[in-house]
Short mmCIF file of C-alpha atoms and ligand atoms in Angstrom, two decimals:
data_model
loop_
_atom_site.label_atom_id
_atom_site.label_comp_id
_atom_site.label_asym_id
_atom_site.label_seq_id
_atom_site.Cartn_x
_atom_site.Cartn_y
_atom_site.Cartn_z
CA MET V 1 45.69 -133.98 1.85
CA SER V 2 43.54 -137.40 1.94
CA ASN V 3 44.49 -139.67 4.79
CA ARG V 4 43.76 -142.94 2.12
CA VAL V 5 46.27 -144.90 1.24
CA ILE V 6 45.92 -146.86 -1.80
CA ILE V 7 47.26 -150.17 -1.85
CA PHE V 8 48.55 -151.44 -5.41
CA ASP V 9 49.06 -155.45 -5.27
CA THR V 10 51.62 -156.90 -7.53
CA THR V 11 52.08 -160.23 -5.90
CA LEU V 12 51.00 -161.73 -9.43
CA ARG V 13 53.32 -160.08 -11.11
CA ASP V 14 56.76 -158.06 -9.67
CA GLY V 15 56.31 -161.50 -6.86
CA GLU V 16 55.59 -164.37 -9.75
CA GLN V 17 58.49 -163.14 -11.81
CA ALA V 18 60.84 -163.95 -9.20
CA PRO V 19 62.76 -167.42 -9.27
CA GLY V 20 60.79 -169.69 -6.92
CA PHE V 21 57.58 -168.38 -7.05
CA SER V 22 55.97 -169.10 -10.87
CA MET V 23 52.12 -169.60 -10.54
CA THR V 24 49.92 -171.97 -12.71
CA LEU V 25 46.74 -170.08 -14.40
CA ASP V 26 44.57 -171.53 -11.85
CA GLN V 27 46.83 -170.89 -8.82
CA LYS V 28 46.59 -167.42 -9.63
CA ARG V 29 43.01 -167.07 -9.63
CA VAL V 30 43.28 -168.81 -6.68
CA MET V 31 45.61 -165.75 -5.44
CA ALA V 32 43.64 -163.00 -6.79
CA ARG V 33 40.48 -164.00 -5.29
CA GLN V 34 41.96 -164.19 -1.89
CA LEU V 35 43.52 -160.70 -2.11
CA GLU V 36 40.18 -159.33 -3.14
CA ARG V 37 39.36 -161.09 0.45
CA LEU V 38 42.27 -159.14 1.45
CA GLY V 39 40.17 -155.94 0.53
CA VAL V 40 44.02 -154.59 -1.61
CA ASP V 41 43.13 -152.00 -3.84
CA VAL V 42 44.52 -152.75 -7.13
CA ILE V 43 45.84 -155.85 -7.80
CA GLU V 44 48.45 -155.97 -11.06
CA ALA V 45 48.03 -159.79 -12.21
CA GLY V 46 50.79 -159.91 -14.76
CA PHE V 47 52.56 -158.74 -17.72
CA PRO V 48 50.43 -159.46 -20.74
CA ILE V 49 52.69 -159.17 -23.78
CA ALA V 50 55.26 -161.28 -21.72
CA SER V 51 53.64 -164.84 -22.15
CA ASP V 52 50.51 -166.65 -23.46
CA GLY V 53 50.20 -168.00 -19.77
CA ASP V 54 50.58 -164.45 -18.63
CA PHE V 55 48.24 -163.38 -20.74
CA GLU V 56 45.69 -165.77 -19.68
CA SER V 57 46.05 -165.36 -16.41
CA VAL V 58 45.68 -161.49 -16.64
CA LYS V 59 42.27 -161.26 -18.73
CA ALA V 60 41.29 -164.35 -16.37
CA ILE V 61 41.39 -162.42 -13.48
CA ALA V 62 39.81 -159.63 -15.14
CA GLU V 63 36.56 -161.21 -16.49
CA GLU V 64 36.39 -162.48 -12.82
CA LEU V 65 37.17 -160.56 -10.11
CA ARG V 66 34.16 -157.21 -9.78
CA GLU V 67 34.90 -155.10 -6.44
CA THR V 68 39.39 -154.58 -7.13
CA THR V 69 40.78 -152.46 -10.00
CA ILE V 70 42.83 -155.33 -12.44
CA ALA V 71 46.12 -153.91 -13.81
CA GLY V 72 48.14 -155.49 -16.48
CA LEU V 73 52.04 -153.86 -17.16
CA ALA V 74 53.11 -152.94 -20.55
CA ARG V 75 56.11 -151.35 -21.71
CA THR V 76 55.93 -148.20 -23.50
CA THR V 77 54.91 -149.46 -27.19
CA ARG V 78 51.59 -149.89 -29.06
CA LYS V 79 51.72 -153.08 -28.95
CA ASP V 80 52.61 -153.69 -25.24
CA ILE V 81 49.85 -151.92 -24.50
CA ASP V 82 47.66 -153.18 -27.22
CA ARG V 83 48.40 -156.78 -25.65
CA ALA V 84 47.89 -155.40 -22.11
CA TRP V 85 44.11 -153.73 -23.32
CA GLU V 86 43.16 -157.23 -24.73
CA ALA V 87 43.53 -159.23 -21.58
CA LEU V 88 42.21 -156.10 -19.28
CA LYS V 89 39.28 -154.91 -21.50
CA ARG V 90 36.70 -157.30 -19.81
CA ALA V 91 37.50 -155.83 -16.47
CA ARG V 92 34.99 -154.10 -14.35
CA LYS V 93 37.84 -151.47 -13.02
CA PRO V 94 40.84 -152.28 -15.21
CA ARG V 95 44.02 -150.06 -15.45
CA ILE V 96 46.71 -150.55 -17.64
CA HIS V 97 50.24 -149.69 -16.37
CA THR V 98 52.98 -148.47 -18.53
CA PHE V 99 56.78 -147.81 -18.07
CA VAL V 100 59.41 -147.04 -19.70
CA ALA V 101 63.44 -146.77 -17.90
CA THR V 102 64.10 -142.94 -17.54
CA SER V 103 67.90 -143.20 -15.73
CA ASP V 104 70.46 -142.50 -17.96
CA ILE V 105 72.49 -145.75 -16.86
CA HIS V 106 69.32 -147.30 -18.49
CA LEU V 107 69.05 -145.08 -21.44
CA LYS V 108 72.66 -145.74 -22.35
CA HIS V 109 73.04 -149.57 -21.32
CA LYS V 110 70.05 -151.04 -21.86
CA LEU V 111 67.56 -148.49 -24.29
CA ASN V 112 70.09 -146.98 -26.27
CA LYS V 113 68.02 -143.90 -26.69
CA SER V 114 68.53 -140.20 -25.46
CA ARG V 115 66.41 -138.67 -23.16
CA GLU V 116 64.10 -136.98 -25.76
CA GLU V 117 63.26 -140.28 -27.68
CA VAL V 118 62.34 -141.65 -23.88
CA LEU V 119 60.36 -138.53 -23.02
CA GLU V 120 58.57 -138.87 -26.58
CA MET V 121 57.95 -142.58 -26.25
CA ALA V 122 56.33 -142.32 -22.50
CA VAL V 123 54.23 -139.19 -23.35
CA GLU V 124 52.72 -140.65 -26.90
CA ASN V 125 52.04 -144.40 -25.34
CA VAL V 126 50.07 -142.52 -22.26
CA ARG V 127 48.40 -140.98 -24.51
CA TYR V 128 47.31 -144.16 -26.43
CA ALA V 129 46.79 -146.04 -23.94
CA LYS V 130 44.39 -143.05 -22.20
CA SER V 131 42.84 -143.75 -25.64
CA LEU V 132 41.95 -147.30 -24.74
CA CYS V 133 41.41 -146.98 -20.90
CA ASP V 134 40.30 -144.03 -18.89
CA ASP V 135 42.58 -145.58 -15.74
CA VAL V 136 46.24 -145.37 -16.70
CA GLU V 137 49.37 -145.53 -14.49
CA PHE V 138 52.90 -144.92 -15.73
CA SER V 139 56.57 -145.65 -13.94
CA PRO V 140 59.53 -144.09 -14.82
CA GLU V 141 61.53 -147.12 -14.40
CA ASP V 142 64.78 -147.12 -11.85
CA ALA V 143 63.27 -143.36 -11.06
CA VAL V 144 65.66 -142.67 -8.33
CA ARG V 145 69.09 -142.72 -10.34
CA THR V 146 67.18 -140.34 -12.59
CA ASP V 147 68.35 -137.27 -13.16
CA LEU V 148 65.77 -135.05 -10.82
CA GLU V 149 64.94 -132.29 -13.36
CA TYR V 150 64.45 -134.85 -16.50
CA LEU V 151 62.34 -137.02 -13.69
CA CYS V 152 60.14 -133.68 -12.70
CA LEU V 153 59.77 -132.82 -16.57
CA VAL V 154 58.72 -136.84 -17.78
CA ILE V 155 56.00 -136.81 -15.06
CA GLU V 156 54.86 -133.53 -15.69
CA SER V 157 54.04 -134.38 -19.36
CA VAL V 158 52.89 -137.71 -18.78
CA ILE V 159 50.43 -136.38 -16.16
CA ASP V 160 49.35 -134.13 -19.28
CA ALA V 161 49.29 -136.56 -21.66
CA GLY V 162 46.71 -138.36 -19.77
CA ALA V 163 48.20 -140.57 -16.44
CA ASN V 164 46.61 -140.49 -13.69
CA VAL V 165 48.59 -142.43 -11.54
CA VAL V 166 52.29 -141.67 -11.35
CA ASN V 167 54.67 -144.37 -9.81
CA ILE V 168 58.57 -143.63 -8.54
CA PRO V 169 59.82 -147.03 -8.29
CA ASP V 170 63.37 -147.48 -6.37
CA SER V 171 63.77 -150.43 -8.79
CA VAL V 172 67.03 -151.26 -7.79
CA GLY V 173 66.43 -150.72 -4.00
CA TYR V 174 68.99 -148.16 -4.38
CA SER V 175 67.45 -145.40 -2.00
CA ILE V 176 67.14 -144.85 2.18
CA PRO V 177 64.34 -143.07 3.30
CA ASP V 178 65.37 -139.64 3.65
CA GLU V 179 66.51 -139.52 0.34
CA PHE V 180 63.41 -141.02 -0.86
CA ALA V 181 61.26 -138.57 0.75
CA ALA V 182 62.84 -135.34 -0.20
CA ILE V 183 62.27 -137.07 -4.09
CA ILE V 184 58.49 -137.30 -3.28
CA ARG V 185 58.87 -133.69 -2.03
CA THR V 186 60.84 -132.26 -5.11
CA LEU V 187 58.17 -133.44 -7.26
CA ARG V 188 54.99 -132.25 -5.63
CA GLU V 189 56.22 -128.93 -5.36
CA LYS V 190 57.79 -128.74 -8.83
CA VAL V 191 55.82 -130.45 -11.21
CA LYS V 192 52.80 -127.79 -11.83
CA ASN V 193 50.03 -130.47 -12.37
CA ILE V 194 50.67 -132.64 -9.79
CA ASP V 195 47.62 -132.58 -7.99
CA ARG V 196 46.02 -133.86 -11.22
CA ALA V 197 47.57 -137.80 -10.79
CA VAL V 198 48.03 -139.90 -7.32
CA MET V 199 51.82 -140.24 -6.29
CA SER V 200 52.50 -144.01 -5.65
CA VAL V 201 55.65 -145.48 -4.75
CA HIS V 202 57.06 -149.11 -5.61
CA CYS V 203 60.18 -149.99 -3.74
CA HIS V 204 62.62 -152.82 -4.09
CA ASN V 205 64.44 -154.71 -1.19
CA ASP V 206 67.98 -154.67 -1.81
CA LEU V 207 69.17 -153.16 0.71
CA GLY V 208 66.25 -153.63 3.36
CA LEU V 209 64.70 -150.70 2.90
CA GLY V 210 61.75 -151.39 0.88
CA VAL V 211 59.20 -150.92 3.54
CA ALA V 212 61.01 -148.03 5.05
CA ASN V 213 61.39 -145.90 1.76
CA SER V 214 58.18 -146.43 0.83
CA LEU V 215 56.67 -145.51 4.65
CA ALA V 216 58.87 -142.47 4.22
CA ALA V 217 57.50 -141.41 0.95
CA ILE V 218 53.93 -141.84 2.18
CA GLN V 219 55.14 -139.19 4.62
CA ALA V 220 56.19 -136.82 2.07
CA GLY V 221 52.34 -137.20 0.05
CA ALA V 222 52.12 -140.56 -1.46
CA ARG V 223 49.14 -142.24 -1.40
CA GLN V 224 49.18 -144.86 -2.92
CA VAL V 225 51.88 -148.04 -2.60
CA GLU V 226 53.08 -150.64 -4.14
CA CYS V 227 53.92 -154.41 -2.41
CA THR V 228 53.48 -157.91 -1.80
CA ILE V 229 52.69 -160.58 -0.29
CA ASN V 230 55.42 -162.33 1.62
CA GLY V 231 57.51 -159.14 0.39
CA ILE V 232 58.58 -161.39 -2.93
CA GLY V 233 59.46 -160.17 -5.52
CA GLU V 234 62.52 -159.22 -8.50
CA ARG V 235 65.75 -160.23 -6.56
CA ALA V 236 65.80 -158.90 -2.37
CA GLY V 237 61.82 -158.84 -3.19
CA ASN V 238 59.29 -155.65 -2.91
CA ALA V 239 58.07 -153.57 0.36
CA SER V 240 55.88 -156.02 2.12
CA LEU V 241 52.29 -155.50 1.87
CA GLU V 242 51.50 -157.11 5.62
CA GLU V 243 54.53 -155.05 7.10
CA LEU V 244 53.51 -151.78 5.69
CA VAL V 245 49.39 -152.35 6.27
CA MET V 246 50.60 -153.36 9.95
CA ILE V 247 52.81 -150.53 10.78
CA MET V 248 49.52 -147.81 9.50
CA HIS V 249 47.79 -149.44 11.71
CA THR V 250 49.79 -150.35 14.79
CA ARG V 251 51.15 -146.78 14.94
CA LYS V 252 47.83 -144.87 13.58
CA ASN V 253 48.18 -142.38 16.61
CA LEU V 254 51.26 -140.56 14.65
CA LEU V 255 50.83 -141.86 10.97
CA SER V 256 46.80 -141.24 11.47
CA LEU V 257 46.47 -143.42 7.32
CA GLU V 258 44.03 -145.41 6.41
CA CYS V 259 43.84 -148.11 4.15
CA ASN V 260 40.97 -150.54 3.06
CA VAL V 261 43.26 -154.10 4.27
CA GLN V 262 40.87 -156.46 6.41
CA THR V 263 44.25 -157.17 8.65
CA THR V 264 42.48 -160.48 10.13
CA GLU V 265 43.21 -161.75 6.13
CA ILE V 266 46.62 -161.04 6.14
CA TYR V 267 47.75 -164.43 7.89
CA PRO V 268 45.55 -166.52 5.58
CA SER V 269 47.06 -164.43 2.11
CA SER V 270 50.75 -165.49 3.01
CA GLN V 271 49.82 -169.11 4.10
CA LEU V 272 48.06 -169.24 0.86
CA LEU V 273 51.08 -167.99 -1.43
CA THR V 274 53.31 -170.16 0.94
CA HIS V 275 51.27 -172.96 0.02
CA LEU V 276 50.81 -172.12 -3.75
CA THR V 277 54.25 -171.52 -4.22
CA GLY V 278 55.79 -174.06 -1.80
CA MET V 279 58.63 -171.12 -0.62
CA LYS V 280 58.15 -170.44 3.28
CA VAL V 281 58.74 -167.72 4.80
CA GLN V 282 61.79 -167.11 7.18
CA ARG V 283 60.64 -168.01 10.96
CA ASN V 284 61.26 -164.34 11.98
CA LYS V 285 59.65 -162.78 9.13
CA ALA V 286 57.73 -159.58 10.59
CA ILE V 287 53.89 -159.82 10.93
CA VAL V 288 53.70 -163.32 9.13
CA GLY V 289 57.07 -165.84 10.48
CA GLU V 290 56.48 -168.42 12.88
CA ASN V 291 58.63 -166.54 15.35
CA ALA V 292 57.10 -163.33 15.27
CA PHE V 293 54.42 -163.85 18.02
CA ALA V 294 56.05 -166.40 19.90
CA HIS V 295 57.68 -165.56 23.57
CA GLU V 296 60.23 -167.27 24.48
CA ALA V 297 62.43 -165.68 27.46
CA GLY V 298 61.33 -166.38 30.91
CA ILE V 299 61.08 -162.73 31.46
CA HIS V 300 59.25 -162.20 28.28
CA GLN V 301 56.54 -164.87 28.61
CA ASP V 302 56.29 -163.87 32.67
CA GLY V 303 55.46 -160.20 31.09
CA MET V 304 53.16 -161.43 28.34
CA ILE V 305 51.28 -163.38 31.31
CA LYS V 306 50.77 -160.08 33.73
CA HIS V 307 49.81 -158.74 30.78
CA ARG V 308 49.85 -158.85 27.05
CA GLN V 309 51.26 -155.06 26.68
CA THR V 310 53.86 -155.66 28.28
CA TYR V 311 55.45 -157.28 24.98
CA GLU V 312 52.97 -157.41 22.29
CA ILE V 313 52.84 -154.49 20.48
CA MET V 314 49.59 -156.11 18.12
CA THR V 315 47.41 -159.61 18.25
CA PRO V 316 48.62 -162.34 16.28
CA GLN V 317 44.23 -162.59 16.08
CA SER V 318 44.15 -159.02 14.80
CA VAL V 319 45.97 -160.75 11.51
CA GLY V 320 44.24 -163.71 11.24
CA ILE V 321 46.35 -166.12 12.94
CA PRO V 322 43.96 -168.90 14.63
CA GLU V 323 44.26 -168.52 18.40
CA SER V 324 45.20 -171.74 19.11
CA THR V 325 47.70 -173.89 17.79
CA LEU V 326 46.95 -177.69 19.26
CA VAL V 327 43.82 -179.20 16.91
CA LEU V 328 42.69 -182.64 16.56
CA GLY V 329 42.83 -185.95 17.35
CA LYS V 330 41.46 -188.85 15.88
CA HIS V 331 37.62 -188.82 16.79
CA SER V 332 37.99 -185.48 15.28
CA GLY V 333 34.64 -185.41 12.50
CA ARG V 334 34.91 -184.38 9.05
CA HIS V 335 33.11 -180.88 10.17
CA ALA V 336 35.35 -179.47 12.78
CA LEU V 337 38.14 -180.38 10.12
CA ASP V 338 36.13 -178.00 7.46
CA LYS V 339 35.53 -175.71 10.48
CA ARG V 340 39.30 -175.43 11.53
CA TYR V 341 40.43 -175.61 7.72
CA LYS V 342 37.74 -172.17 7.31
CA GLU V 343 39.71 -170.96 10.30
CA LEU V 344 43.40 -171.28 8.75
CA GLY V 345 41.79 -169.27 5.68
CA TYR V 346 41.11 -172.20 3.85
CA ASP V 347 38.04 -172.65 1.49
CA LEU V 348 38.22 -176.05 0.89
CA SER V 349 35.57 -177.52 -2.22
CA ARG V 350 33.98 -180.99 -1.26
CA GLU V 351 36.07 -183.41 -3.26
CA ASP V 352 39.58 -181.79 -1.24
CA LEU V 353 37.80 -181.63 2.12
CA ASN V 354 37.31 -185.66 1.29
CA THR V 355 40.48 -186.05 0.48
CA ALA V 356 42.11 -183.96 3.29
CA TYR V 357 40.03 -185.94 5.29
CA GLU V 358 41.78 -189.22 4.13
CA ALA V 359 44.79 -187.56 4.88
CA PHE V 360 44.01 -186.34 8.72
CA THR V 361 43.13 -189.55 9.29
CA ALA V 362 45.55 -191.33 8.30
CA LEU V 363 48.28 -189.26 9.98
CA ALA V 364 46.06 -189.00 13.15
CA ASP V 365 46.27 -192.85 13.35
CA LYS V 366 49.72 -192.62 13.35
CA LYS V 367 50.67 -189.00 15.74
CA LYS V 368 47.90 -188.51 18.70
CA LEU V 369 47.81 -185.36 18.08
CA VAL V 370 47.85 -183.36 15.24
CA TYR V 371 48.45 -179.73 14.95
CA ASP V 372 47.61 -176.65 12.59
CA ALA V 373 50.98 -176.91 11.09
CA ASP V 374 50.14 -180.76 10.16
CA LEU V 375 46.98 -179.55 8.35
CA ILE V 376 48.19 -177.30 6.74
CA ALA V 377 50.84 -179.39 5.34
CA ILE V 378 48.06 -181.98 4.51
CA VAL V 379 46.43 -179.47 1.99
CA ARG V 380 50.06 -178.49 0.69
CA ASP V 381 50.78 -181.89 0.12
CA GLU V 382 47.51 -183.61 -1.65
CA ILE V 383 45.82 -180.86 -2.62
CA SER V 384 48.27 -179.85 -5.41
CA GLN V 385 46.88 -177.22 -7.71
CA ILE V 386 49.05 -178.70 -10.68
CA PRO V 387 47.70 -182.01 -12.36
CA GLU V 388 50.07 -184.59 -11.07
CA ALA V 389 51.49 -186.45 -14.43
CA TYR V 390 53.29 -188.78 -11.66
CA THR V 391 51.83 -189.97 -8.39
CA PHE V 392 53.50 -191.70 -5.72
CA GLU V 393 52.51 -195.23 -5.00
CA SER V 394 55.49 -196.48 -2.68
CA LEU V 395 58.19 -196.78 -1.96
CA GLN V 396 61.42 -200.08 -0.27
CA VAL V 397 64.46 -198.52 0.55
CA LEU V 398 67.06 -200.27 1.85
CA SER V 399 70.11 -198.09 3.42
CA GLY V 400 72.62 -198.73 6.63
CA SER V 401 76.20 -198.24 7.53
CA SER V 402 77.68 -200.95 5.27
CA LEU V 403 75.04 -201.32 2.60
CA THR V 404 74.79 -199.98 -0.57
CA PRO V 405 71.76 -197.54 -0.74
CA THR V 406 69.31 -198.82 -2.81
CA ALA V 407 65.81 -197.36 -3.51
CA SER V 408 62.85 -199.16 -5.32
CA VAL V 409 59.80 -196.40 -6.30
CA ARG V 410 56.70 -197.23 -7.70
CA LEU V 411 54.81 -194.52 -9.14
CA ARG V 412 52.13 -194.24 -11.08
CA LYS V 413 50.53 -192.11 -14.29
CA GLY V 414 47.04 -192.53 -15.53
CA ASP V 415 46.58 -195.92 -15.55
CA GLU V 416 49.81 -197.58 -15.87
CA ILE V 417 52.31 -198.45 -13.34
CA PHE V 418 55.99 -197.87 -13.80
CA GLU V 419 58.41 -199.44 -10.95
CA ASP V 420 62.32 -198.65 -11.26
CA SER V 421 65.23 -199.63 -8.96
CA ALA V 422 68.71 -197.49 -8.26
CA ILE V 423 71.94 -197.14 -6.10
CA GLY V 424 72.80 -194.13 -4.77
CA ASP V 425 75.47 -192.00 -2.05
CA GLY V 426 72.63 -192.20 0.03
CA PRO V 427 68.58 -192.96 0.59
CA VAL V 428 67.26 -189.81 -1.00
CA ASP V 429 70.09 -190.11 -3.83
CA ALA V 430 69.13 -193.32 -4.69
CA THR V 431 65.34 -192.12 -4.42
CA TYR V 432 66.04 -189.64 -6.89
CA LYS V 433 67.74 -191.80 -9.28
CA ALA V 434 64.24 -194.71 -9.47
CA ILE V 435 62.20 -191.21 -9.83
CA GLU V 436 64.15 -190.14 -12.62
CA ARG V 437 64.76 -193.72 -14.69
CA ILE V 438 61.15 -193.79 -14.41
CA THR V 439 60.20 -190.48 -15.57
CA GLY V 440 63.09 -189.85 -17.97
CA VAL V 441 63.69 -186.28 -16.73
CA CYS V 442 66.39 -185.27 -14.77
CA GLY V 443 66.36 -181.70 -12.78
CA LYS V 444 68.98 -180.50 -11.16
CA LEU V 445 68.68 -180.36 -7.19
CA THR V 446 69.65 -177.24 -5.84
CA HIS V 447 68.02 -176.46 -2.60
CA TYR V 448 66.74 -179.70 -0.21
CA ALA V 449 65.53 -178.79 3.58
CA ILE V 450 64.11 -181.01 5.71
CA GLU V 451 62.08 -179.83 9.40
CA ALA V 452 59.87 -181.12 11.37
CA VAL V 453 56.44 -179.39 11.06
CA THR V 454 55.56 -180.01 14.73
CA ILE V 455 57.48 -181.13 17.61
CA GLY V 456 57.84 -184.26 18.75
CA LYS V 457 59.43 -187.03 18.16
CA ASP V 458 56.08 -188.27 15.89
CA ALA V 459 56.22 -185.45 14.26
CA GLN V 460 55.87 -184.83 10.44
CA GLY V 461 58.60 -184.36 8.65
CA GLU V 462 58.57 -181.55 5.86
CA VAL V 463 61.19 -181.26 2.98
CA LEU V 464 61.09 -178.71 0.62
CA ILE V 465 63.32 -179.14 -2.68
CA LYS V 466 64.24 -176.90 -5.99
CA LEU V 467 64.82 -178.36 -8.74
CA GLU V 468 66.90 -176.16 -11.99
CA TYR V 469 65.46 -177.37 -15.29
CA GLU V 470 66.12 -175.55 -19.07
CA GLY V 471 67.56 -172.56 -16.62
CA HIS V 472 63.82 -172.39 -14.56
CA SER V 473 63.98 -173.46 -11.11
CA TYR V 474 60.39 -175.28 -9.14
CA ASN V 475 60.05 -176.21 -5.98
CA GLY V 476 58.74 -179.05 -4.72
CA GLN V 477 57.63 -179.46 -1.29
CA ALA V 478 56.21 -182.61 0.89
CA VAL V 479 54.98 -184.46 4.03
CA SER V 480 55.37 -187.53 5.77
CA THR V 481 56.05 -189.10 9.00
CA ASP V 482 59.13 -191.27 6.92
CA ILE V 483 61.00 -188.76 5.69
CA ILE V 484 62.63 -190.80 2.84
CA GLU V 485 58.99 -191.02 1.82
CA ALA V 486 58.37 -186.87 2.10
CA SER V 487 62.19 -187.14 0.27
CA ALA V 488 60.14 -188.73 -2.68
CA LYS V 489 57.07 -187.28 -2.87
CA ALA V 490 58.84 -183.56 -3.05
CA TYR V 491 60.75 -184.23 -5.70
CA LEU V 492 57.84 -185.21 -7.41
CA SER V 493 56.20 -182.40 -6.30
CA ALA V 494 58.77 -180.22 -8.60
CA LEU V 495 58.62 -182.97 -11.08
CA ASN V 496 55.04 -182.27 -12.23
CA ARG V 497 55.72 -178.79 -12.46
CA ILE V 498 57.99 -179.13 -14.75
CA LEU V 499 56.26 -181.47 -16.72
CA TYR V 500 53.19 -179.09 -16.15
CA THR V 501 55.04 -175.76 -17.05
CA ARG V 502 56.60 -177.56 -20.20
CA ASP V 503 53.55 -178.90 -21.49
CA HIS V 504 51.26 -175.96 -20.31
CA VAL V 505 53.29 -172.66 -19.69
CA ARG V 506 55.86 -172.66 -22.37
O1 KIV D 601 60.81 -151.71 -10.52
C1 KIV D 601 60.74 -151.72 -11.21
O2 KIV D 601 60.65 -150.46 -11.65
C2 KIV D 601 59.16 -152.41 -11.93
C3 KIV D 601 57.94 -150.80 -12.25
C4 KIV D 601 58.22 -151.80 -13.44
C5 KIV D 601 57.23 -150.68 -11.48
O3 KIV D 601 58.91 -153.31 -11.61
ZN1 ZN D 602 59.55 -154.13 -9.66
#
């Protein structure tokens, strides 16, 4: 058996469908280009029947990327498959990924169908998909909780009908490594035509075992793994791409597995996703978290100085983390800034570089030292991928222990300036009320967090918020050395997402 593992990235489909991770078409294109640079084999670009927005982004990505296979998801119905094919047909390497649930619990309560009916749907629609596209993947949803004999029958039948990839999802993250490996081994032993298809796995992380289960399956003979950047995905997410790839890379001595991923593109990919969605990974996240290569304890630091490998099993450089974190001062030029951004994984257009440079010089005037984290924050803040309906002009706040907090906000919309004031429980509340009065949009604030971007009293504060609006959740983030201003700008960035989605996506 080949030791090459196919990396199937579903950041733009399973990942993007999770609350808080929605992206616009342009953002998905930017992410897809980075995934191709990263070297994944397959990009699942979306679920074309789900919405016009999904359809357009799968189509745009399929038309643009030339190296990577582009997959589109479809249920086992002709309507879904036709829509997926319509979006995919101009891809150089298209794949239709069709799925239907096979566990009794899904059959009874969700589909209201018998096992025979589901088998027939699967076979008929795989055959139909194959008549349109050479590359067809089939997934029996909730495979882990499916009767194993029935699962073998379904898999054998869809391979006969033309599926060249059969994916075994642990859709609810229920399995444990030994059990999941045994399912893969049983399928390899019992399904007579299994050697005519690549066996794939797709593990959710509800019990924190997404990566462990995927690895166990690979060791049992699976040769495609479905995963996402930063492990994003439904509920607790999917198996994390960076963890799986770095396990194969770091423990090659034991596993002897290969994949096509350029490990130095991992960190830039993770940062880009954070930038596009406004969703940070936790500090201690393996591989890409802020603490992943930080050594705090004295004994550890001493060991590191004497010999790095005492406490470091892989280098930060191997995953693309730039070597130093201290960057530039107020005399640094545009060229140095551009070079640093490239090292951080941001290839800015001339226009974006000019915007970033202006923000950088303004910040360097306020702070002596500008760090990488400041530069990343500038990109996140200033170079929004979402067209801004309202832009921030100015803010005045009155607050104190014996004053009623009052905020006056000035916003711009096109050529018009709007101004209003409000009082509130605190300065942030007053500011948000004033913004609501101007824009007429009133979302529910469900999350507000503030943290210093770097060290020092002059550090910028980064505000991350979530607004709930008409059943959907929208992120906003912004940085400033003034935390009330950062709060106002974060609110505005979420609000601009709401307005953009309302007017262009839904
Ligand atoms: O979790 C799941 O079962 C899925 C399938 C569509 C592969 O996402
Ligand atoms: Zn899934």
